[in-house]
Coordinates of C-alpha atoms in Angstrom, one line a residue:
Chain A
M1 CA -15.2 -23.8 -13.4
G2 CA -17.0 -26.0 -15.9
E3 CA -20.2 -23.9 -15.5
M4 CA -18.4 -21.1 -16.6
T5 CA -18.3 -22.6 -20.4
G6 CA -21.9 -23.4 -21.0
E7 CA -24.6 -21.2 -21.9
A8 CA -22.7 -18.3 -22.3
S9 CA -25.8 -16.2 -23.5
E10 CA -27.6 -16.5 -20.2
R11 CA -24.7 -15.5 -18.1
R12 CA -23.7 -12.2 -20.1
V13 CA -21.7 -9.7 -17.9
P14 CA -24.1 -7.2 -16.5
T15 CA -23.0 -3.5 -17.4
E16 CA -23.1 -1.9 -13.8
A17 CA -21.9 -2.7 -10.2
R18 CA -22.1 -1.2 -7.0
L19 CA -19.7 -1.7 -4.2
E20 CA -19.2 0.0 -1.0
F21 CA -15.9 0.9 0.9
R22 CA -15.1 2.2 4.2
V23 CA -11.9 4.4 4.0
R24 CA -9.2 2.8 6.1
Y25 CA -6.7 4.7 8.2
V26 CA -3.7 3.5 6.6
E27 CA -5.0 4.9 3.2
C28 CA -5.4 8.3 4.5
D29 CA -2.4 10.9 4.1
P30 CA -1.1 13.7 6.4
M31 CA -3.8 16.2 4.8
G32 CA -6.4 13.6 6.2
Y33 CA -7.6 12.6 3.0
M34 CA -7.5 9.2 1.3
H35 CA -4.5 9.2 -0.8
H36 CA -5.5 9.5 -4.6
S37 CA -3.6 6.3 -5.4
H38 CA -5.9 4.2 -3.5
Y39 CA -8.8 4.8 -5.8
L40 CA -7.1 2.7 -8.6
P41 CA -7.2 -0.5 -6.5
M42 CA -11.0 0.3 -5.8
F43 CA -11.8 0.6 -9.4
E44 CA -10.0 -2.7 -9.8
L45 CA -12.6 -4.4 -7.1
G46 CA -15.4 -2.6 -8.9
R47 CA -14.4 -4.3 -12.4
T48 CA -14.0 -7.7 -10.4
E49 CA -17.4 -7.0 -9.1
L50 CA -19.1 -6.9 -12.5
L51 CA -17.7 -10.3 -13.1
R52 CA -18.8 -11.8 -9.9
L53 CA -22.5 -10.7 -10.7
A54 CA -22.2 -12.8 -13.9
G55 CA -21.1 -15.6 -11.5
I56 CA -17.4 -15.4 -13.0
S57 CA -14.4 -15.3 -10.7
Y58 CA -11.3 -13.5 -11.7
R59 CA -9.3 -15.9 -9.7
E60 CA -10.8 -18.7 -12.1
L61 CA -10.1 -16.6 -15.0
E62 CA -6.3 -16.7 -14.2
E63 CA -6.3 -20.2 -13.5
R64 CA -7.6 -20.6 -17.1
D65 CA -5.0 -18.3 -18.5
V66 CA -7.4 -15.3 -19.1
L67 CA -5.7 -12.1 -17.6
F68 CA -6.3 -8.6 -17.9
A69 CA -3.9 -5.8 -17.8
V70 CA -4.7 -2.2 -17.6
A71 CA -3.7 -0.1 -20.8
K72 CA -5.1 3.1 -19.7
I73 CA -6.5 4.8 -16.7
A74 CA -7.4 8.3 -16.1
V75 CA -9.0 9.9 -12.6
N76 CA -10.6 13.6 -12.4
F77 CA -10.7 14.1 -8.5
K78 CA -13.5 16.6 -7.3
R79 CA -13.6 16.2 -3.6
P80 CA -11.6 14.4 -1.0
A81 CA -12.7 11.2 0.9
R82 CA -11.8 11.3 4.6
Y83 CA -11.1 8.5 7.1
D84 CA -14.0 6.1 8.0
D85 CA -16.1 7.9 5.1
I86 CA -18.1 5.2 3.6
L87 CA -17.7 5.1 -0.2
E88 CA -19.8 3.9 -2.9
L89 CA -18.4 3.1 -6.3
V90 CA -20.6 2.6 -9.4
T91 CA -18.7 0.9 -12.1
R92 CA -19.9 0.4 -15.7
I93 CA -18.8 -1.0 -18.9
T94 CA -18.9 1.5 -21.6
R95 CA -17.6 -0.3 -24.7
Q96 CA -16.2 -3.7 -25.4
T97 CA -14.0 -4.9 -28.5
H98 CA -12.6 -8.4 -29.1
V99 CA -9.6 -7.8 -27.0
R100 CA -10.4 -4.6 -24.9
I101 CA -13.1 -3.6 -22.2
E102 CA -13.6 0.1 -21.2
H103 CA -15.0 1.1 -18.1
A104 CA -16.3 4.1 -16.5
Y105 CA -16.2 4.7 -12.7
E106 CA -18.0 7.0 -10.4
M107 CA -17.0 7.3 -6.6
F108 CA -19.7 8.8 -4.2
N109 CA -19.6 9.8 -0.4
K110 CA -22.4 7.5 0.5
T111 CA -23.5 9.3 3.4
T112 CA -23.6 12.9 1.7
G113 CA -24.1 11.8 -1.8
D114 CA -21.3 13.9 -3.1
L115 CA -19.5 12.8 -6.2
L116 CA -15.8 12.3 -5.4
C117 CA -14.2 11.4 -8.4
T118 CA -14.8 9.9 -11.9
G119 CA -12.6 7.6 -13.8
E120 CA -12.3 5.8 -17.0
S121 CA -10.1 2.8 -18.0
T122 CA -9.1 0.5 -20.8
I123 CA -8.2 -3.2 -19.9
A124 CA -6.8 -5.7 -22.5
C125 CA -7.0 -9.3 -22.4
I126 CA -3.8 -11.1 -22.4
N127 CA -2.5 -14.5 -21.3
R128 CA 0.3 -15.5 -18.8
K129 CA 3.0 -14.5 -21.3
G130 CA 1.6 -11.2 -21.7
E131 CA 0.4 -11.6 -25.0
V132 CA -2.8 -9.9 -26.2
Q133 CA -5.6 -12.5 -26.9
Q134 CA -9.5 -12.5 -27.6
I135 CA -11.7 -12.0 -24.7
P136 CA -13.7 -15.3 -24.4
E137 CA -17.3 -15.6 -25.5
F138 CA -18.7 -16.0 -22.2
L139 CA -17.3 -12.6 -21.0
R140 CA -19.0 -10.6 -23.5
S141 CA -21.3 -7.8 -21.8
D142 CA -24.3 -6.7 -23.3
V143 CA -22.6 -3.3 -24.4
G144 CA -20.6 -5.2 -27.0
S145 CA -18.7 -2.9 -29.4
A146 CA -21.4 -0.4 -29.5
P147 CA -20.3 3.2 -29.4
R148 CA -19.3 4.9 -26.2
R149 CA -22.1 5.9 -23.7
V150 CA -20.4 8.0 -21.1
Chain U
M1 CA 12.5 28.3 5.5
G2 CA 13.4 31.8 5.4
E3 CA 15.7 31.1 2.4
M4 CA 12.8 30.1 0.4
T5 CA 11.3 33.5 0.5
G6 CA 14.1 35.8 -1.0
E7 CA 15.7 36.0 -4.3
A8 CA 12.9 33.6 -5.8
S9 CA 14.2 34.6 -9.5
E10 CA 17.4 32.7 -9.0
R11 CA 15.7 29.5 -7.5
R12 CA 13.0 28.9 -10.2
V13 CA 11.7 25.4 -9.9
P14 CA 13.5 23.4 -12.6
T15 CA 11.4 21.9 -15.2
E16 CA 12.7 18.4 -15.3
A17 CA 13.7 15.8 -12.6
R18 CA 14.9 12.4 -12.9
L19 CA 14.3 9.6 -10.2
E20 CA 15.3 6.2 -9.7
F21 CA 13.1 3.2 -8.0
R22 CA 13.9 -0.4 -7.4
V23 CA 10.4 -2.4 -7.9
R24 CA 9.6 -3.9 -4.6
Y25 CA 8.4 -7.2 -3.9
V26 CA 5.3 -6.0 -2.0
E27 CA 4.6 -3.7 -5.4
C28 CA 4.2 -6.8 -7.4
D29 CA 1.0 -8.9 -8.1
P30 CA 0.4 -12.5 -8.8
M31 CA 1.1 -11.9 -12.5
G32 CA 4.7 -10.8 -11.5
Y33 CA 4.1 -7.2 -12.5
M34 CA 4.4 -4.1 -10.3
H35 CA 0.6 -3.3 -9.9
H36 CA -0.5 -0.3 -12.0
S37 CA -1.4 1.7 -9.0
H38 CA 2.1 2.1 -7.6
Y39 CA 3.0 4.5 -10.4
L40 CA 1.0 7.3 -8.9
P41 CA 2.9 7.5 -5.6
M42 CA 6.0 7.3 -7.9
F43 CA 4.7 10.1 -9.8
E44 CA 4.2 12.3 -6.7
L45 CA 7.8 11.5 -5.7
G46 CA 8.8 12.9 -9.0
R47 CA 6.9 16.2 -8.3
T48 CA 8.6 16.3 -5.0
E49 CA 11.9 16.0 -6.6
L50 CA 11.3 18.8 -8.9
L51 CA 10.7 20.9 -5.9
R52 CA 13.8 19.6 -4.2
L53 CA 15.9 20.3 -7.1
A54 CA 14.9 24.1 -6.3
G55 CA 15.8 23.9 -2.8
I56 CA 12.1 23.6 -1.7
S57 CA 10.9 20.8 0.5
Y58 CA 7.2 19.9 0.5
R59 CA 7.2 19.4 4.2
E60 CA 8.1 22.7 4.6
L61 CA 5.3 23.6 2.1
E62 CA 2.8 22.2 4.1
E63 CA 3.9 23.7 7.1
R64 CA 3.4 27.0 5.4
D65 CA -0.1 26.0 4.5
V66 CA 0.6 25.5 0.9
L67 CA -0.6 22.1 0.0
F68 CA -1.2 20.6 -3.5
A69 CA -4.1 18.6 -4.3
V70 CA -4.2 16.3 -7.4
A71 CA -7.2 17.3 -9.6
K72 CA -6.5 15.1 -12.6
I73 CA -4.3 11.9 -13.4
A74 CA -4.0 9.9 -16.5
V75 CA -1.7 7.1 -17.5
N76 CA -0.9 5.0 -20.3
F77 CA 0.9 1.6 -19.7
K78 CA 2.9 0.1 -22.4
R79 CA 5.0 -2.5 -20.9
P80 CA 4.9 -4.0 -17.3
A81 CA 7.6 -3.6 -14.8
R82 CA 8.9 -6.8 -12.8
Y83 CA 10.0 -7.2 -9.2
D84 CA 13.7 -5.9 -8.8
D85 CA 13.6 -3.9 -12.1
I86 CA 15.4 -0.5 -11.8
L87 CA 13.0 2.2 -13.1
E88 CA 13.7 5.9 -14.0
L89 CA 10.9 8.3 -13.9
V90 CA 11.3 11.8 -15.7
T91 CA 8.9 14.3 -14.3
R92 CA 8.3 17.7 -16.4
I93 CA 6.0 20.7 -15.8
T94 CA 4.4 21.3 -18.8
R95 CA 2.1 24.1 -17.8
Q96 CA 1.7 26.3 -14.8
T97 CA -1.4 28.8 -14.2
H98 CA -1.8 30.7 -10.8
V99 CA -3.3 28.1 -9.0
R100 CA -2.5 24.9 -11.0
I101 CA 0.6 22.8 -12.4
E102 CA 0.5 20.5 -14.9
H103 CA 3.3 17.6 -15.1
A104 CA 3.9 15.0 -17.6
Y105 CA 5.6 11.7 -16.7
E106 CA 7.8 8.9 -18.5
M107 CA 8.8 5.9 -16.7
F108 CA 11.6 3.9 -18.2
N109 CA 13.1 0.5 -17.6
K110 CA 16.5 1.7 -16.9
T111 CA 18.5 -1.4 -17.8
T112 CA 16.6 -1.9 -21.1
G113 CA 15.7 1.6 -22.0
D114 CA 12.2 0.5 -22.6
L115 CA 9.3 3.0 -22.2
L116 CA 7.0 1.6 -19.5
C117 CA 4.4 4.0 -19.2
T118 CA 3.5 7.8 -19.7
G119 CA 1.3 10.1 -17.5
E120 CA -0.3 13.6 -17.0
S121 CA -1.5 15.4 -13.9
T122 CA -2.9 18.5 -12.7
I123 CA -2.3 19.5 -9.4
A124 CA -4.2 22.6 -7.7
C125 CA -2.6 24.5 -4.9
I126 CA -4.8 24.4 -1.8
N127 CA -4.7 25.4 1.9
R128 CA -5.3 23.4 4.9
K129 CA -9.0 24.0 4.7
G130 CA -8.9 22.5 1.2
E131 CA -9.6 26.0 -0.4
V132 CA -7.9 26.8 -3.5
Q133 CA -5.3 29.4 -3.4
Q134 CA -2.5 31.3 -5.5
I135 CA 0.6 29.4 -6.0
P136 CA 3.6 31.2 -4.1
E137 CA 5.7 33.4 -6.4
F138 CA 8.7 31.3 -5.3
L139 CA 7.1 28.1 -6.8
R140 CA 6.7 29.5 -10.2
S141 CA 8.7 27.6 -12.7
D142 CA 10.3 28.8 -16.0
V143 CA 7.2 27.2 -18.0
G144 CA 4.9 29.7 -16.4
S145 CA 1.5 29.8 -18.4
A146 CA 3.2 29.0 -21.7
P147 CA 1.2 26.6 -23.9
R148 CA 1.4 23.0 -23.3
R149 CA 4.6 21.3 -24.7
V150 CA 4.0 17.7 -24.6
Chain H
M1 CA 22.8 -17.6 -12.5
G2 CA 25.4 -19.9 -13.2
E3 CA 27.9 -18.0 -11.0
M4 CA 25.7 -18.6 -7.9
T5 CA 26.4 -22.3 -7.6
G6 CA 30.2 -22.3 -7.6
E7 CA 32.7 -21.1 -4.9
A8 CA 30.0 -20.7 -2.3
S9 CA 32.6 -20.6 0.5
E10 CA 33.7 -17.4 -1.1
R11 CA 30.2 -15.6 -1.4
R12 CA 28.7 -16.3 2.1
V13 CA 25.8 -13.9 2.7
P14 CA 27.2 -11.2 4.8
T15 CA 25.5 -10.7 8.2
E16 CA 24.6 -7.1 8.3
A17 CA 23.3 -4.8 5.6
R18 CA 22.5 -0.9 5.9
L19 CA 19.8 0.6 3.5
E20 CA 18.4 4.0 3.3
F21 CA 14.6 5.2 2.9
R22 CA 13.0 8.7 2.6
V23 CA 9.6 8.5 4.0
R24 CA 7.0 8.8 1.2
Y25 CA 4.0 11.2 1.5
V26 CA 1.7 8.1 0.9
E27 CA 3.1 6.0 3.8
C28 CA 2.1 8.6 6.3
D29 CA -1.1 8.7 7.9
P30 CA -3.3 11.6 9.4
M31 CA -1.3 11.7 12.6
G32 CA 1.6 12.7 10.2
Y33 CA 3.5 9.7 11.1
M34 CA 4.9 6.8 8.8
H35 CA 2.2 4.2 9.3
H36 CA 3.7 1.2 11.3
S37 CA 2.9 -1.4 8.8
H38 CA 5.1 0.1 6.4
Y39 CA 8.1 -0.9 8.2
L40 CA 7.4 -4.6 7.3
P41 CA 8.2 -4.1 3.6
M42 CA 11.4 -2.1 4.5
F43 CA 12.5 -5.2 6.3
E44 CA 11.9 -7.2 3.6
L45 CA 14.2 -4.9 1.6
G46 CA 16.8 -5.4 4.3
R47 CA 16.9 -9.0 3.9
T48 CA 17.2 -8.7 0.0
E49 CA 20.0 -6.2 0.5
L50 CA 21.8 -8.8 2.6
L51 CA 21.3 -11.4 -0.4
R52 CA 22.6 -8.5 -3.1
L53 CA 25.7 -8.1 -1.0
A54 CA 26.6 -11.8 -1.4
G55 CA 25.9 -11.4 -5.3
I56 CA 22.4 -13.2 -4.9
S57 CA 19.4 -11.6 -6.3
Y58 CA 16.1 -12.8 -4.6
R59 CA 14.3 -12.6 -8.1
E60 CA 16.8 -15.2 -9.4
L61 CA 16.1 -17.5 -6.1
E62 CA 12.6 -17.5 -7.0
E63 CA 13.2 -18.6 -10.7
R64 CA 15.3 -21.4 -9.0
D65 CA 12.1 -22.4 -7.0
V66 CA 13.9 -21.2 -3.5
L67 CA 11.4 -18.9 -1.7
F68 CA 11.1 -17.6 1.6
A69 CA 8.1 -17.1 3.6
V70 CA 7.7 -15.1 6.8
A71 CA 6.7 -17.2 9.6
K72 CA 7.1 -14.9 12.5
I73 CA 7.6 -11.1 12.8
A74 CA 7.9 -8.7 15.8
V75 CA 8.3 -4.9 16.1
N76 CA 8.9 -2.6 18.8
F77 CA 8.0 1.0 18.0
K78 CA 9.9 3.6 20.0
R79 CA 9.5 6.8 17.9
P80 CA 7.7 7.7 14.9
A81 CA 8.9 8.6 11.5
R82 CA 7.7 11.6 9.5
Y83 CA 7.3 12.5 6.0
D84 CA 10.4 13.0 4.2
D85 CA 12.7 11.7 7.1
I86 CA 15.6 9.9 5.8
L87 CA 15.9 6.6 7.5
E88 CA 18.6 4.0 7.9
L89 CA 17.8 0.3 8.6
V90 CA 20.4 -2.1 9.8
T91 CA 19.5 -5.7 9.1
R92 CA 21.3 -8.6 10.6
I93 CA 21.2 -12.4 10.4
T94 CA 21.0 -13.7 14.0
R95 CA 20.6 -17.3 13.6
Q96 CA 20.2 -19.9 10.9
T97 CA 19.2 -23.5 10.5
H98 CA 18.7 -25.8 7.7
V99 CA 15.3 -24.4 7.0
R100 CA 15.2 -21.0 8.6
I101 CA 17.0 -17.7 9.1
E102 CA 16.4 -15.2 11.8
H103 CA 16.8 -11.8 11.2
A104 CA 17.1 -8.6 13.7
Y105 CA 16.4 -4.9 12.4
E106 CA 17.1 -1.6 13.9
M107 CA 15.5 1.3 12.2
F108 CA 17.3 4.7 12.7
N109 CA 16.4 8.3 11.9
K110 CA 19.4 9.1 10.0
T111 CA 19.7 12.6 10.5
T112 CA 19.1 12.7 14.4
G113 CA 20.4 9.2 15.0
D114 CA 17.3 8.3 17.0
L115 CA 16.4 4.7 17.2
L116 CA 12.7 4.4 15.6
C117 CA 12.1 0.8 16.0
T118 CA 13.6 -2.6 16.5
G119 CA 12.4 -5.8 15.1
E120 CA 12.8 -9.7 14.7
S121 CA 11.9 -12.2 12.1
T122 CA 12.0 -15.7 11.2
I123 CA 11.7 -17.0 7.4
A124 CA 11.3 -20.2 6.3
C125 CA 12.8 -21.7 3.0
I126 CA 9.9 -23.1 0.7
N127 CA 9.2 -24.2 -2.8
R128 CA 6.8 -22.9 -5.2
K129 CA 4.2 -25.5 -3.8
G130 CA 4.6 -24.0 -0.3
E131 CA 6.6 -26.9 1.0
V132 CA 9.4 -26.4 3.4
Q133 CA 12.8 -27.1 1.9
Q134 CA 16.4 -26.9 2.8
I135 CA 18.4 -23.6 2.3
P136 CA 20.9 -24.1 -0.5
E137 CA 24.3 -24.3 0.6
F138 CA 25.4 -21.0 -1.1
L139 CA 22.9 -19.3 1.0
R140 CA 24.4 -20.3 4.1
S141 CA 25.7 -17.1 6.2
D142 CA 28.7 -17.1 8.5
V143 CA 26.3 -17.0 11.3
G144 CA 25.1 -20.7 10.7
S145 CA 23.1 -22.2 13.5
A146 CA 25.2 -20.3 16.0
P147 CA 23.3 -19.3 19.4
R148 CA 21.6 -16.1 18.8
R149 CA 23.5 -13.1 19.4
V150 CA 21.1 -10.1 19.7
Chain Z
M1 CA -19.9 13.1 20.0
G2 CA -21.8 14.3 23.4
E3 CA -23.4 10.9 23.6
M4 CA -19.8 9.4 24.2
T5 CA -19.3 11.1 27.5
G6 CA -22.5 10.1 29.4
E7 CA -23.4 6.7 31.0
A8 CA -20.0 5.2 30.3
S9 CA -20.7 2.3 32.3
E10 CA -23.4 1.3 29.7
R11 CA -21.3 1.6 26.7
R12 CA -18.3 -0.4 27.8
V13 CA -16.1 -1.5 24.9
P14 CA -16.8 -5.2 24.2
T15 CA -13.9 -7.5 24.4
E16 CA -14.2 -9.3 20.9
A17 CA -15.0 -8.1 17.4
R18 CA -15.4 -10.1 14.3
L19 CA -14.5 -8.7 10.9
E20 CA -14.6 -10.1 7.2
F21 CA -12.0 -9.2 4.5
R22 CA -11.8 -10.5 0.8
V23 CA -8.2 -10.4 -0.2
R24 CA -7.4 -8.0 -2.9
Y25 CA -5.6 -8.5 -5.9
V26 CA -3.3 -5.6 -5.2
E27 CA -2.5 -7.0 -1.7
C28 CA -1.1 -10.3 -3.2
D29 CA 2.5 -11.0 -4.4
P30 CA 4.2 -13.0 -7.0
M31 CA 4.0 -15.9 -4.8
G32 CA 0.0 -15.5 -5.2
Y33 CA -0.1 -15.0 -1.5
M34 CA -1.3 -11.9 0.5
H35 CA 1.8 -10.2 1.4
H36 CA 2.3 -10.5 5.0
S37 CA 2.4 -6.6 5.7
H38 CA -1.1 -6.4 5.0
Y39 CA -2.2 -8.2 8.0
L40 CA -1.3 -5.1 10.2
P41 CA -3.9 -2.8 8.5
M42 CA -6.4 -5.4 9.1
F43 CA -5.8 -5.8 12.7
E44 CA -6.0 -1.8 13.2
L45 CA -9.4 -2.4 11.5
G46 CA -10.1 -5.0 14.1
R47 CA -9.3 -2.7 16.7
T48 CA -11.5 0.0 15.0
E49 CA -14.3 -2.3 15.1
L50 CA -14.3 -3.2 18.8
L51 CA -14.7 0.5 19.4
R52 CA -17.6 0.7 16.8
L53 CA -19.3 -2.1 18.7
A54 CA -19.3 0.4 21.8
G55 CA -20.8 3.3 19.6
I56 CA -17.3 4.9 19.6
S57 CA -15.7 6.1 16.4
Y58 CA -12.1 6.3 16.1
R59 CA -12.5 9.5 13.9
E60 CA -14.3 11.1 16.7
L61 CA -11.7 10.1 19.1
E62 CA -8.9 11.9 17.1
E63 CA -11.1 14.9 16.9
R64 CA -11.1 14.9 20.8
D65 CA -7.2 14.6 20.9
V66 CA -7.2 10.8 21.9
L67 CA -5.0 9.0 19.8
F68 CA -3.4 5.5 19.8
A69 CA 0.0 4.7 18.8
V70 CA 1.2 1.1 18.3
A71 CA 3.8 0.4 20.7
K72 CA 4.3 -3.4 19.9
I73 CA 3.2 -5.9 17.5
A74 CA 3.9 -9.5 16.9
V75 CA 2.6 -12.0 14.1
N76 CA 2.8 -15.7 13.7
F77 CA 2.0 -16.8 10.1
K78 CA 0.6 -20.4 9.8
R79 CA -0.9 -20.5 6.3
P80 CA -1.2 -18.2 3.5
A81 CA -4.1 -16.2 2.3
R82 CA -4.7 -16.1 -1.4
Y83 CA -6.5 -13.4 -3.6
D84 CA -10.0 -13.6 -3.4
D85 CA -9.9 -15.7 -0.2
I86 CA -12.7 -14.5 2.5
L87 CA -10.9 -13.9 5.7
E88 CA -12.3 -13.6 9.2
L89 CA -10.6 -11.7 11.8
V90 CA -11.2 -12.2 15.6
T91 CA -9.9 -9.3 17.7
R92 CA -9.9 -9.6 21.5
I93 CA -8.7 -7.1 24.2
T94 CA -6.6 -9.0 26.4
R95 CA -5.2 -6.5 29.0
Q96 CA -5.6 -2.8 29.8
T97 CA -3.8 -0.5 31.8
H98 CA -4.5 3.1 32.5
V99 CA -2.4 4.3 29.1
R100 CA -2.2 1.0 27.2
I101 CA -4.4 -1.9 25.5
E102 CA -3.3 -5.3 24.5
H103 CA -5.1 -7.0 21.7
A104 CA -4.8 -10.5 20.3
Y105 CA -5.9 -11.7 16.8
E106 CA -6.7 -14.6 15.0
M107 CA -7.4 -14.6 11.3
F108 CA -8.9 -17.4 9.7
N109 CA -9.8 -18.5 6.2
K110 CA -13.6 -18.2 6.5
T111 CA -14.4 -20.8 4.0
T112 CA -11.9 -23.6 5.0
G113 CA -11.9 -22.5 8.8
D114 CA -8.0 -22.6 8.6
L115 CA -6.2 -20.4 11.2
L116 CA -4.0 -18.3 8.9
C117 CA -2.1 -16.2 11.7
T118 CA -2.4 -14.9 15.1
G119 CA -1.0 -11.7 16.4
E120 CA -0.6 -9.5 19.6
S121 CA -0.3 -5.8 19.9
T122 CA 0.0 -2.9 22.5
I123 CA -1.2 0.3 21.6
A124 CA -0.5 3.3 23.8
C125 CA -2.9 6.4 24.3
I126 CA -1.4 9.6 23.2
N127 CA -2.5 13.1 22.3
R128 CA -1.5 15.0 19.0
K129 CA 1.7 16.2 20.5
G130 CA 2.8 12.3 20.9
E131 CA 2.6 12.4 24.8
V132 CA 1.2 9.6 26.6
Q133 CA -2.0 10.4 28.2
Q134 CA -4.6 8.4 30.4
I135 CA -7.2 6.3 28.4
P136 CA -10.7 8.1 28.9
E137 CA -12.9 6.4 31.3
F138 CA -15.6 5.8 28.5
L139 CA -13.0 3.7 26.7
R140 CA -12.5 1.3 29.6
S141 CA -13.2 -2.4 28.5
D142 CA -14.4 -5.1 30.9
V143 CA -10.9 -6.7 30.7
G144 CA -9.5 -3.8 32.9
S145 CA -6.3 -4.6 34.2
A146 CA -6.9 -8.3 34.5
P147 CA -4.0 -10.7 34.1
R148 CA -3.4 -11.7 30.5
R149 CA -6.0 -14.3 29.3
V150 CA -4.5 -15.1 25.8

């Protein structure tokens, strides 16, 4: 974990990550569609993937008492995903302040290219007691506190 | 199911439902909090409860090819829920058109009275093929297409 | 929590608990059945209910560094549960040693009385570090280390 | 799907599949471990993977009214999995009759090589009405009805 502290300027969190999912049987409902609630854990995995691209593991962050809690989330559903579909999630950081990060999400059916849903969230940096704290310097993305670019 | 068709005017869907949950261990994450994604199925149960109060079962609706798909959902998280907490969900219909219903949600910690999160969603009436269709007359709530009252 | 320590002999854990569930939409799969994996969290709630009947909260146990990990579980599925079905779970302690408790489960469709599945599990008492430890005296059930009675 | 019917002898279902998982945050409980119920959907994905290796998609099977229901499942848990761990599941067919298939599972922590749990299941071939039916010829594995080799 020591490597996370040095040379922060060279390991800036990238602002876009792509991640694939295959829709699981257990995730589909009697309509035959993936239940809409399952997009939220996928978005979470998209955020984690952005960290991973910068060489940062969320598990290590938690061990350092740097946690993130979801403060807001919104999703617009356009088309359903079905069992065994391959999905591709694009996760972007759209805005970052000293204590919050905003992400935007686009979920595609990878085979057809169809856009299935879009989402937005705001996460807040907290400690294990649930108190808001400043995001550590090495977690700053290039987006900084720039105006939203969605 | 025959009773669902007659006397629609007397069985209007009520506009508010209350439902209790006890937070399950499997729903809590390593932070010790209920994972934020689990609110969505609870909101769904709130919508189902509203129907049930009007003597309508969602299972029967599906058998009559009247389904509802979530088109939009948004949640603001204020405080976390913990394992074994008793939650109370208040679900309200805030607007209804010929094909869509909007709901608003408030989730409370029943013991402390704290507001944990608020939410909003739009659901669209579809058939089994996924095509949008008119909401049957007997499902009309008193809210009708009145302006939003959140 | 202090009340948990005294008078253990009068608050022995009862050996049977009954708990109701309504099958949720999100728990059902494209076959229209409740996915078989969802019985496991229900069995867990059955075990918790047994504790609750003795005035013990599993949340408090965890705070006292008394945790239980599932060591073995087995389920025989006889009939499927469907969306909105009311289920009744009967949970029994069948055997208890100094470090382990064995439970048996029967899940019924409450409306029809049909037996849906039976299960068995062994849980082991551990501390937060994952080390096996003796079950506290106040958690001893009347079954004790009697031979299995399933 | 037409290709599924011809030359069955050349596309026998292989008897072993390997599949990787990264433990998701939403799958972990307040102990910090992956909740034991989440192994069951992973086992299901192992069975699906065995089919896929033979060029068969479970989604297509369902469209042909060939479904499988879990009749029995048993798991022995040896060590916990933690958030972000990479797991490797080995799924094997151990016995096959005209209507049932038995599988055995071993889940490893891929990084450490530790065996986390073992499992066994029996699935039965049914149609959409839930009636038991013969497993189609093209789904026969090389194990056939040989004595169990676990």
